[in-house]
Amino acid sequence: MCIRDRVSTQSTGLELFVMAQTMAPAVVLVDPFSTGAALAEHLLERGFSLIIVLSSMRDTPMPWREQEKRELDIDCVAKIQHSTELDETVAALKALPFELMDVLVGAESGVVLYDQLCDALSLRGNRAATTSTRIDKFEQHEALRRAGLAACAQGLASNEEDLEELIARFEPSADYAVVVKSVDGSGNQGISKCESADQVREAFAQLINTTNMLGRTIGNVLLQEHLSGAEYTIDTVSCAGSHKCVAIWRQDRRALSPESPFMYVGQALLSIQDEPHLEGLVRYAFTALDALEMRYGAACLEIKHEQPRGAVLVEVNCRPDGGAGAWLPLVEESGIGYTQISALTDMYFDPNGYDSIPEMPILHAGCKRGSVSTIRSPAGGVVQRVRHEVFDRIRAMPSFLSMNLVNFPGAMMSQALSLIHISEPTRLLSISYAVFCLKKKKTITRAR
């Protein structure tokens, strides 16, 4: 837009009016999927103009493309489809009549492009040269090991010869299980807990040279020791390499079937003073982020508390916590005063607001407690009908806070997949799920 500036000249005493070209500010958001959609909504509510950039979808499974059409009904001033050529995307952004304030990322699919754009536009972000350290689960643990932090025993296999060497080294058994997974998968896809050599071989064969839900070919399969301790998710926001923990969740994961060894059942919101080892877990998380050169943005770290080792990383996701933000209403209702989404926005655009957020979350006496729970199908199949009266009874429970439900006739329910992660952008549209936020009450009412 144009504005008219008043310019004084001391030599003549004359006042000149000149037309100065200025550009309205806008925020670039890469892949506003899952919780990224909530981030987009929050930015819009706070008055920011949005430029949406979609990471390359060329090799991504078609169901995700269909979800893109449904989820991206976002009020943006521009939308750019990245075509795998970074220079073209950068040129398209620079050609827009907006001042680019910062680049943010909404979902796992956009992390690589987010780093590249921050570098290319000289904006705050994480170095593209070290992206693989933050997205590759094998590289994450190697970085922690180099930094002297506790890390998983692990190995990579790209062929059967590599696999047999790792089997000989790990000697998987009921007493020493091995986790087999992709190095850069998402949403619990293709993760197996193996207690024998044959199970490892089968899990490897099911993954190698297939395409994961991020559209990437699995050329290496990761084998890691199985960690058996209590699991926590540490949600963080980083600014110039200084980190804040904005939420702590105690995870409830169960082996509900051989196909679902790490099924997500729910999570409880914790305060730093709730358990004596939590501060140690958070300090470990901060040091892990340093080792991964995570300087800016949101992250969620899955960490096990092992005896007697203490904190050991499972994996890091360098973007907002997922699950389509189903946990956001619970944090907002708690009264703590911020969420990971609001803290991330404050970090970029409201330094005073960000400075007011404590280093670790404290739920004072006046704050509310609660948990996120999921309901899953005990068997796979096609949904014939939805009993809405049951959901109405759940909504009527005193402890009910909110519901995130996608469940409709004709949908395919998969017994092997955890329900909360089905809301991730990598999930097929035809899968149904339900996520509930429950407030903690002294008395418990059960729906029958």
Short mmCIF file of C-alpha atoms in Angstrom, two decimals:
data_model
loop_
_atom_site.label_atom_id
_atom_site.label_comp_id
_atom_site.label_asym_id
_atom_site.label_seq_id
_atom_site.Cartn_x
_atom_site.Cartn_y
_atom_site.Cartn_z
CA MET A 1 0.00 0.00 0.00
CA CYS A 2 1.12 3.62 -0.45
CA ILE A 3 1.35 6.25 2.25
CA ARG A 4 2.27 9.92 2.00
CA ASP A 5 5.34 10.84 4.08
CA ARG A 6 6.19 14.37 5.18
CA VAL A 7 9.89 15.15 4.66
CA SER A 8 11.59 18.34 5.94
CA THR A 9 14.68 19.81 4.31
CA GLN A 10 16.82 21.99 6.54
CA SER A 11 18.58 23.71 3.62
CA THR A 12 15.43 25.26 2.15
CA GLY A 13 12.95 25.05 4.98
CA LEU A 14 10.50 23.57 2.50
CA GLU A 15 8.26 20.64 3.29
CA LEU A 16 8.03 18.03 0.57
CA PHE A 17 5.41 15.30 0.29
CA VAL A 18 6.60 12.06 -1.28
CA MET A 19 4.80 8.84 -2.02
CA ALA A 20 6.51 6.07 -0.05
CA GLN A 21 5.75 2.47 -0.89
CA THR A 22 5.26 0.31 2.20
CA MET A 23 4.09 -3.26 2.51
CA ALA A 24 1.68 -4.74 5.00
CA PRO A 25 3.23 -7.41 7.28
CA ALA A 26 2.27 -11.10 6.97
CA VAL A 27 3.28 -14.38 8.61
CA VAL A 28 4.29 -17.37 6.50
CA LEU A 29 2.85 -20.67 7.76
CA VAL A 30 4.08 -23.94 6.23
CA ASP A 31 1.59 -26.86 6.19
CA PRO A 32 -1.22 -25.79 8.56
CA PHE A 33 -2.35 -29.38 9.10
CA SER A 34 -3.30 -31.04 12.39
CA THR A 35 -2.46 -28.65 15.25
CA GLY A 36 -1.10 -26.35 12.56
CA ALA A 37 -4.72 -25.52 11.71
CA ALA A 38 -5.21 -24.38 15.31
CA LEU A 39 -2.03 -22.31 14.98
CA ALA A 40 -3.45 -20.66 11.85
CA GLU A 41 -6.72 -19.88 13.65
CA HIS A 42 -4.84 -18.42 16.61
CA LEU A 43 -2.71 -16.19 14.40
CA LEU A 44 -5.81 -14.92 12.60
CA GLU A 45 -7.55 -14.23 15.92
CA ARG A 46 -4.59 -12.09 16.93
CA GLY A 47 -4.86 -10.04 13.78
CA PHE A 48 -2.04 -11.42 11.64
CA SER A 49 -2.29 -11.86 7.87
CA LEU A 50 -1.32 -15.35 6.75
CA ILE A 51 0.58 -16.62 3.74
CA ILE A 52 0.12 -20.38 3.45
CA VAL A 53 2.88 -22.48 1.90
CA LEU A 54 2.16 -26.13 1.14
CA SER A 55 5.13 -28.47 1.06
CA SER A 56 5.44 -30.67 -2.01
CA MET A 57 2.53 -33.12 -2.37
CA ARG A 58 3.72 -34.65 -5.62
CA ASP A 59 4.70 -38.01 -4.12
CA THR A 60 2.31 -37.99 -1.21
CA PRO A 61 -0.51 -40.57 -0.97
CA MET A 62 -3.78 -39.33 -2.45
CA PRO A 63 -5.80 -39.39 0.83
CA TRP A 64 -3.56 -36.64 2.19
CA ARG A 65 -4.21 -34.53 -0.89
CA GLU A 66 -7.92 -34.89 -0.31
CA GLN A 67 -7.44 -33.86 3.32
CA GLU A 68 -5.50 -30.82 2.13
CA LYS A 69 -8.57 -29.65 0.23
CA ARG A 70 -10.79 -30.09 3.27
CA GLU A 71 -8.52 -28.67 5.97
CA LEU A 72 -7.15 -25.63 4.21
CA ASP A 73 -10.26 -23.49 4.28
CA ILE A 74 -8.18 -20.81 5.96
CA ASP A 75 -8.51 -17.08 5.48
CA CYS A 76 -5.10 -16.30 3.98
CA VAL A 77 -3.83 -13.45 1.83
CA ALA A 78 -1.87 -15.85 -0.40
CA LYS A 79 -1.33 -19.57 -0.87
CA ILE A 80 1.76 -21.05 -2.52
CA GLN A 81 2.27 -24.68 -3.53
CA HIS A 82 5.92 -25.64 -3.19
CA SER A 83 7.06 -27.52 -6.30
CA THR A 84 10.27 -29.04 -4.84
CA GLU A 85 12.32 -26.15 -6.29
CA LEU A 86 13.22 -23.95 -3.34
CA ASP A 87 14.27 -20.98 -5.49
CA GLU A 88 10.85 -20.84 -7.14
CA THR A 89 9.04 -20.84 -3.79
CA VAL A 90 11.34 -18.17 -2.37
CA ALA A 91 10.85 -16.02 -5.48
CA ALA A 92 7.08 -16.42 -5.21
CA LEU A 93 7.15 -15.29 -1.59
CA LYS A 94 9.37 -12.30 -2.32
CA ALA A 95 7.10 -11.26 -5.19
CA LEU A 96 4.11 -10.88 -2.87
CA PRO A 97 3.21 -7.34 -1.78
CA PHE A 98 3.79 -8.17 1.88
CA GLU A 99 6.57 -7.79 4.40
CA LEU A 100 7.46 -11.32 5.53
CA MET A 101 7.59 -11.19 9.32
CA ASP A 102 8.56 -14.78 10.16
CA VAL A 103 8.10 -18.35 8.97
CA LEU A 104 6.28 -20.88 11.20
CA VAL A 105 5.54 -24.57 10.66
CA GLY A 106 2.31 -26.37 11.52
CA ALA A 107 2.94 -30.07 10.87
CA GLU A 108 5.69 -32.66 10.52
CA SER A 109 5.39 -32.63 6.74
CA GLY A 110 6.59 -29.04 6.60
CA VAL A 111 9.66 -29.14 8.85
CA VAL A 112 12.20 -29.57 6.05
CA LEU A 113 10.76 -26.74 3.96
CA TYR A 114 10.39 -24.55 7.05
CA ASP A 115 14.12 -24.77 7.75
CA GLN A 116 14.96 -24.09 4.11
CA LEU A 117 12.71 -21.03 3.90
CA CYS A 118 14.06 -19.53 7.12
CA ASP A 119 17.59 -19.86 5.75
CA ALA A 120 16.74 -18.54 2.30
CA LEU A 121 14.77 -15.56 3.62
CA SER A 122 17.26 -14.80 6.44
CA LEU A 123 14.51 -15.08 9.04
CA ARG A 124 14.64 -16.61 12.51
CA GLY A 125 14.69 -20.39 12.40
CA ASN A 126 16.79 -23.53 12.55
CA ARG A 127 19.67 -24.17 10.18
CA ALA A 128 18.75 -26.20 7.11
CA ALA A 129 22.21 -27.80 7.24
CA THR A 130 21.21 -29.63 10.44
CA THR A 131 17.60 -30.50 9.57
CA SER A 132 18.33 -34.23 9.30
CA THR A 133 19.46 -34.24 12.92
CA ARG A 134 16.02 -33.03 13.96
CA ILE A 135 13.82 -35.21 11.73
CA ASP A 136 15.80 -38.46 11.50
CA LYS A 137 15.16 -40.62 14.57
CA PHE A 138 18.50 -42.40 14.20
CA GLU A 139 20.41 -39.12 13.89
CA GLN A 140 18.58 -37.73 16.93
CA HIS A 141 20.01 -40.40 19.21
CA GLU A 142 23.47 -40.18 17.69
CA ALA A 143 23.47 -36.43 18.36
CA LEU A 144 22.46 -37.06 21.97
CA ARG A 145 25.20 -39.66 22.35
CA ARG A 146 27.82 -37.20 21.05
CA ALA A 147 26.56 -34.68 23.61
CA GLY A 148 26.99 -37.20 26.42
CA LEU A 149 23.25 -37.70 26.98
CA ALA A 150 21.42 -40.96 27.53
CA ALA A 151 20.31 -42.46 24.20
CA CYS A 152 18.90 -45.70 22.84
CA ALA A 153 21.05 -48.56 21.63
CA GLN A 154 20.25 -48.67 17.93
CA GLY A 155 21.23 -49.59 14.40
CA LEU A 156 20.17 -49.06 10.79
CA ALA A 157 19.43 -51.76 8.22
CA SER A 158 19.00 -51.14 4.51
CA ASN A 159 19.33 -54.79 3.43
CA GLU A 160 19.12 -58.30 4.83
CA GLU A 161 22.87 -58.46 5.53
CA ASP A 162 22.65 -55.36 7.73
CA LEU A 163 19.58 -56.77 9.40
CA GLU A 164 21.20 -60.07 10.33
CA GLU A 165 24.18 -58.25 11.84
CA LEU A 166 21.83 -56.20 14.00
CA ILE A 167 19.83 -59.25 15.01
CA ALA A 168 23.05 -60.91 16.15
CA ARG A 169 23.98 -57.80 18.13
CA PHE A 170 20.59 -57.18 19.76
CA GLU A 171 19.57 -60.83 20.29
CA PRO A 172 15.86 -59.91 20.58
CA SER A 173 13.87 -61.91 23.12
CA ALA A 174 11.02 -61.55 25.57
CA ASP A 175 13.57 -60.14 28.03
CA TYR A 176 15.10 -57.71 25.51
CA ALA A 177 12.56 -56.47 23.00
CA VAL A 178 13.55 -54.48 19.93
CA VAL A 179 11.52 -51.69 18.34
CA VAL A 180 11.49 -51.63 14.52
CA LYS A 181 10.36 -48.46 12.75
CA SER A 182 11.04 -45.94 10.00
CA VAL A 183 13.67 -43.26 10.67
CA ASP A 184 11.28 -40.45 9.74
CA GLY A 185 7.78 -41.86 10.03
CA SER A 186 4.79 -40.17 11.60
CA GLY A 187 1.72 -41.02 13.62
CA ASN A 188 2.81 -44.43 14.93
CA GLN A 189 2.95 -45.80 11.40
CA GLY A 190 4.70 -49.15 11.02
CA ILE A 191 6.14 -49.41 14.54
CA SER A 192 6.66 -52.97 15.79
CA LYS A 193 7.80 -54.39 19.10
CA CYS A 194 9.76 -57.55 18.36
CA GLU A 195 10.71 -60.28 20.82
CA SER A 196 12.35 -62.70 18.38
CA ALA A 197 14.60 -62.66 15.34
CA ASP A 198 11.76 -63.79 13.09
CA GLN A 199 9.55 -60.94 14.29
CA VAL A 200 12.33 -58.47 13.46
CA ARG A 201 12.71 -59.95 9.97
CA GLU A 202 8.96 -59.73 9.37
CA ALA A 203 8.76 -56.12 10.57
CA PHE A 204 11.74 -55.18 8.38
CA ALA A 205 10.17 -56.77 5.30
CA GLN A 206 6.93 -54.84 5.88
CA LEU A 207 8.76 -51.49 5.95
CA ILE A 208 11.78 -51.53 3.64
CA ASN A 209 11.32 -49.77 0.28
CA THR A 210 7.72 -48.82 1.06
CA THR A 211 6.38 -45.26 1.16
CA ASN A 212 5.52 -43.78 4.52
CA MET A 213 2.65 -41.40 5.21
CA LEU A 214 4.90 -38.40 4.64
CA GLY A 215 5.42 -39.58 1.07
CA ARG A 216 9.04 -40.61 1.71
CA THR A 217 10.56 -43.91 0.62
CA ILE A 218 11.82 -46.02 3.52
CA GLY A 219 15.37 -46.88 2.50
CA ASN A 220 16.60 -47.53 6.03
CA VAL A 221 14.82 -49.32 8.84
CA LEU A 222 15.66 -48.40 12.42
CA LEU A 223 16.15 -50.95 15.20
CA GLN A 224 16.22 -49.63 18.76
CA GLU A 225 16.16 -51.09 22.23
CA HIS A 226 12.69 -51.09 23.74
CA LEU A 227 12.38 -48.66 26.64
CA SER A 228 10.00 -49.85 29.34
CA GLY A 229 9.76 -46.88 31.72
CA ALA A 230 6.93 -44.41 32.20
CA GLU A 231 6.47 -42.19 29.14
CA TYR A 232 6.05 -38.43 29.09
CA THR A 233 5.60 -35.80 26.40
CA ILE A 234 7.42 -32.54 27.00
CA ASP A 235 6.03 -29.64 24.93
CA THR A 236 8.50 -26.80 24.44
CA VAL A 237 9.01 -23.45 22.75
CA SER A 238 12.53 -22.26 21.89
CA CYS A 239 13.81 -18.72 21.31
CA ALA A 240 17.41 -18.13 20.21
CA GLY A 241 18.43 -21.45 21.75
CA SER A 242 16.76 -20.78 25.11
CA HIS A 243 13.95 -23.20 25.89
CA LYS A 244 10.72 -23.16 27.88
CA CYS A 245 8.60 -26.17 28.79
CA VAL A 246 4.97 -25.17 28.28
CA ALA A 247 3.28 -28.49 29.07
CA ILE A 248 4.07 -31.90 30.55
CA TRP A 249 1.90 -34.90 29.70
CA ARG A 250 2.04 -38.36 31.30
CA GLN A 251 1.27 -40.78 28.49
CA ASP A 252 -0.93 -43.85 28.72
CA ARG A 253 0.16 -46.30 26.01
CA ARG A 254 -0.75 -49.97 26.01
CA ALA A 255 -0.15 -53.05 23.93
CA LEU A 256 -3.75 -53.71 22.94
CA SER A 257 -2.87 -56.21 20.20
CA PRO A 258 0.21 -57.57 18.39
CA GLU A 259 -0.46 -55.04 15.63
CA SER A 260 -0.75 -52.19 18.15
CA PRO A 261 2.15 -52.49 20.62
CA PHE A 262 2.18 -48.81 21.60
CA MET A 263 -1.48 -47.85 21.40
CA TYR A 264 -2.17 -44.33 22.63
CA VAL A 265 -4.99 -44.42 25.17
CA GLY A 266 -4.72 -40.99 26.74
CA GLN A 267 -2.58 -38.44 28.54
CA ALA A 268 -2.78 -36.44 31.76
CA LEU A 269 -1.68 -32.83 32.15
CA LEU A 270 0.97 -32.45 34.85
CA SER A 271 2.57 -29.66 36.83
CA ILE A 272 6.32 -29.60 37.33
CA GLN A 273 5.91 -30.27 41.06
CA ASP A 274 3.68 -33.32 40.61
CA GLU A 275 6.47 -35.94 40.43
CA PRO A 276 10.00 -35.64 41.83
CA HIS A 277 11.75 -36.59 38.58
CA LEU A 278 9.88 -34.18 36.27
CA GLU A 279 12.36 -31.32 36.55
CA GLY A 280 15.13 -33.74 35.60
CA LEU A 281 13.13 -34.84 32.56
CA VAL A 282 12.64 -31.24 31.46
CA ARG A 283 16.32 -30.39 31.95
CA TYR A 284 17.20 -33.45 29.87
CA ALA A 285 14.75 -32.26 27.19
CA PHE A 286 16.37 -28.82 27.09
CA THR A 287 19.84 -30.33 26.70
CA ALA A 288 18.53 -32.67 23.99
CA LEU A 289 17.17 -29.68 22.07
CA ASP A 290 20.59 -28.06 22.32
CA ALA A 291 22.20 -31.21 20.91
CA LEU A 292 19.75 -31.12 17.99
CA GLU A 293 20.45 -27.41 17.37
CA MET A 294 16.81 -26.53 17.93
CA ARG A 295 16.96 -22.75 18.30
CA TYR A 296 13.49 -21.51 17.36
CA GLY A 297 9.96 -22.85 17.37
CA ALA A 298 7.78 -25.46 19.01
CA ALA A 299 8.71 -29.07 19.70
CA CYS A 300 7.32 -32.09 21.48
CA LEU A 301 9.70 -34.65 22.99
CA GLU A 302 8.68 -38.19 23.90
CA ILE A 303 10.82 -39.25 26.86
CA LYS A 304 10.86 -42.39 29.00
CA HIS A 305 11.84 -42.36 32.66
CA GLU A 306 13.95 -45.50 32.97
CA GLN A 307 15.21 -47.10 36.16
CA PRO A 308 18.02 -46.60 37.02
CA ARG A 309 19.09 -44.61 33.92
CA GLY A 310 16.67 -41.72 34.32
CA ALA A 311 15.47 -39.79 31.29
CA VAL A 312 15.95 -41.41 27.86
CA LEU A 313 14.61 -39.94 24.63
CA VAL A 314 12.19 -41.86 22.42
CA GLU A 315 11.99 -39.20 19.70
CA VAL A 316 11.61 -35.47 19.06
CA ASN A 317 9.14 -33.79 16.71
CA CYS A 318 10.22 -30.24 15.90
CA ARG A 319 6.78 -28.72 15.39
CA PRO A 320 3.72 -28.19 17.61
CA ASP A 321 2.35 -31.16 19.50
CA GLY A 322 -0.01 -33.07 17.22
CA GLY A 323 -3.35 -34.79 17.55
CA ALA A 324 -5.12 -31.92 15.71
CA GLY A 325 -4.80 -29.91 18.91
CA ALA A 326 -7.35 -32.09 20.73
CA TRP A 327 -5.43 -31.28 23.92
CA LEU A 328 -5.74 -27.49 23.52
CA PRO A 329 -9.16 -27.09 25.24
CA LEU A 330 -7.82 -28.86 28.31
CA VAL A 331 -4.79 -26.58 28.62
CA GLU A 332 -6.94 -23.51 28.00
CA GLU A 333 -9.43 -24.66 30.66
CA SER A 334 -6.67 -25.39 33.19
CA GLY A 335 -6.18 -21.70 33.91
CA ILE A 336 -2.40 -21.85 33.50
CA GLY A 337 -2.69 -18.85 31.20
CA TYR A 338 -1.03 -20.05 27.99
CA THR A 339 -0.76 -22.94 25.56
CA GLN A 340 2.05 -24.10 23.31
CA ILE A 341 0.29 -22.31 20.44
CA SER A 342 -0.07 -18.98 22.27
CA ALA A 343 3.47 -19.24 23.69
CA LEU A 344 4.86 -19.88 20.21
CA THR A 345 3.04 -16.82 18.87
CA ASP A 346 4.25 -14.72 21.81
CA MET A 347 7.82 -15.86 21.23
CA TYR A 348 7.78 -14.44 17.71
CA PHE A 349 5.56 -11.40 18.08
CA ASP A 350 5.08 -10.46 21.76
CA PRO A 351 8.41 -10.63 23.64
CA ASN A 352 6.93 -9.22 26.85
CA GLY A 353 4.18 -11.82 26.84
CA TYR A 354 6.69 -14.56 26.21
CA ASP A 355 8.97 -13.36 29.00
CA SER A 356 6.06 -13.66 31.44
CA ILE A 357 5.77 -17.41 30.79
CA PRO A 358 7.72 -19.45 33.38
CA GLU A 359 10.51 -21.80 32.37
CA MET A 360 8.44 -24.80 33.49
CA PRO A 361 4.65 -25.21 33.88
CA ILE A 362 3.21 -24.74 37.36
CA LEU A 363 -0.42 -25.61 37.96
CA HIS A 364 -1.29 -23.64 41.08
CA ALA A 365 -4.04 -24.57 43.53
CA GLY A 366 -6.60 -22.62 41.54
CA CYS A 367 -5.81 -24.38 38.27
CA LYS A 368 -7.93 -27.22 36.95
CA ARG A 369 -6.60 -30.71 36.23
CA GLY A 370 -7.70 -33.16 33.57
CA SER A 371 -6.76 -35.64 30.89
CA VAL A 372 -7.27 -36.44 27.23
CA SER A 373 -8.83 -39.84 26.59
CA THR A 374 -9.44 -41.74 23.39
CA ILE A 375 -12.03 -44.30 22.37
CA ARG A 376 -10.96 -46.81 19.77
CA SER A 377 -12.59 -49.60 17.85
CA PRO A 378 -11.76 -53.12 19.10
CA ALA A 379 -11.93 -54.39 15.51
CA GLY A 380 -11.44 -53.16 11.98
CA GLY A 381 -14.30 -52.69 9.57
CA VAL A 382 -16.68 -50.24 7.94
CA VAL A 383 -18.84 -48.03 10.16
CA GLN A 384 -22.49 -48.82 9.49
CA ARG A 385 -24.05 -46.25 11.78
CA VAL A 386 -23.14 -43.85 14.58
CA ARG A 387 -24.93 -44.00 17.92
CA HIS A 388 -25.07 -40.28 18.58
CA GLU A 389 -27.13 -40.84 21.72
CA VAL A 390 -24.07 -42.43 23.36
CA PHE A 391 -21.95 -39.39 22.56
CA ASP A 392 -24.72 -37.17 23.91
CA ARG A 393 -24.53 -39.05 27.21
CA ILE A 394 -20.77 -38.58 27.29
CA ARG A 395 -21.20 -34.85 26.69
CA ALA A 396 -23.60 -34.75 29.64
CA MET A 397 -21.00 -36.16 32.05
CA PRO A 398 -19.87 -33.68 34.75
CA SER A 399 -16.24 -34.22 33.81
CA PHE A 400 -16.74 -33.62 30.07
CA LEU A 401 -14.94 -30.66 28.51
CA SER A 402 -14.67 -31.17 24.75
CA MET A 403 -14.78 -33.76 21.99
CA ASN A 404 -12.88 -34.16 18.74
CA LEU A 405 -14.93 -36.61 16.70
CA VAL A 406 -14.67 -37.82 13.13
CA ASN A 407 -16.96 -40.77 12.82
CA PHE A 408 -19.43 -41.28 10.02
CA PRO A 409 -21.17 -44.13 8.16
CA GLY A 410 -18.98 -45.60 5.47
CA ALA A 411 -15.74 -44.79 7.28
CA MET A 412 -13.13 -47.50 7.64
CA MET A 413 -12.10 -48.16 11.24
CA SER A 414 -8.61 -49.65 11.65
CA GLN A 415 -8.05 -51.63 14.81
CA ALA A 416 -4.30 -51.38 14.41
CA LEU A 417 -4.04 -47.59 14.61
CA SER A 418 -4.23 -45.37 17.66
CA LEU A 419 -7.20 -43.06 17.55
CA ILE A 420 -5.73 -39.75 18.57
CA HIS A 421 -3.00 -39.87 15.94
CA ILE A 422 -5.55 -40.55 13.23
CA SER A 423 -6.26 -36.84 13.33
CA GLU A 424 -2.72 -36.19 12.14
CA PRO A 425 -2.40 -35.01 8.52
CA THR A 426 -0.72 -38.29 7.65
CA ARG A 427 -3.81 -40.34 8.44
CA LEU A 428 -6.21 -41.59 5.82
CA LEU A 429 -9.47 -39.70 5.58
CA SER A 430 -11.46 -42.90 5.75
CA ILE A 431 -10.39 -43.66 9.32
CA SER A 432 -12.60 -42.60 12.21
CA TYR A 433 -11.57 -41.53 15.67
CA ALA A 434 -12.81 -39.85 18.82
CA VAL A 435 -10.82 -37.81 21.33
CA PHE A 436 -12.28 -36.50 24.57
CA CYS A 437 -10.99 -33.98 27.09
CA LEU A 438 -12.07 -34.76 30.64
CA LYS A 439 -11.86 -32.49 33.66
CA LYS A 440 -10.68 -34.11 36.87
CA LYS A 441 -13.47 -34.48 39.43
CA LYS A 442 -13.61 -35.93 42.91
CA THR A 443 -16.45 -38.21 41.85
CA ILE A 444 -16.46 -40.20 38.65
CA THR A 445 -19.55 -40.70 36.53
CA ARG A 446 -19.50 -43.52 34.03
CA ALA A 447 -21.49 -43.63 30.80
CA ARG A 448 -23.13 -46.97 30.21
#
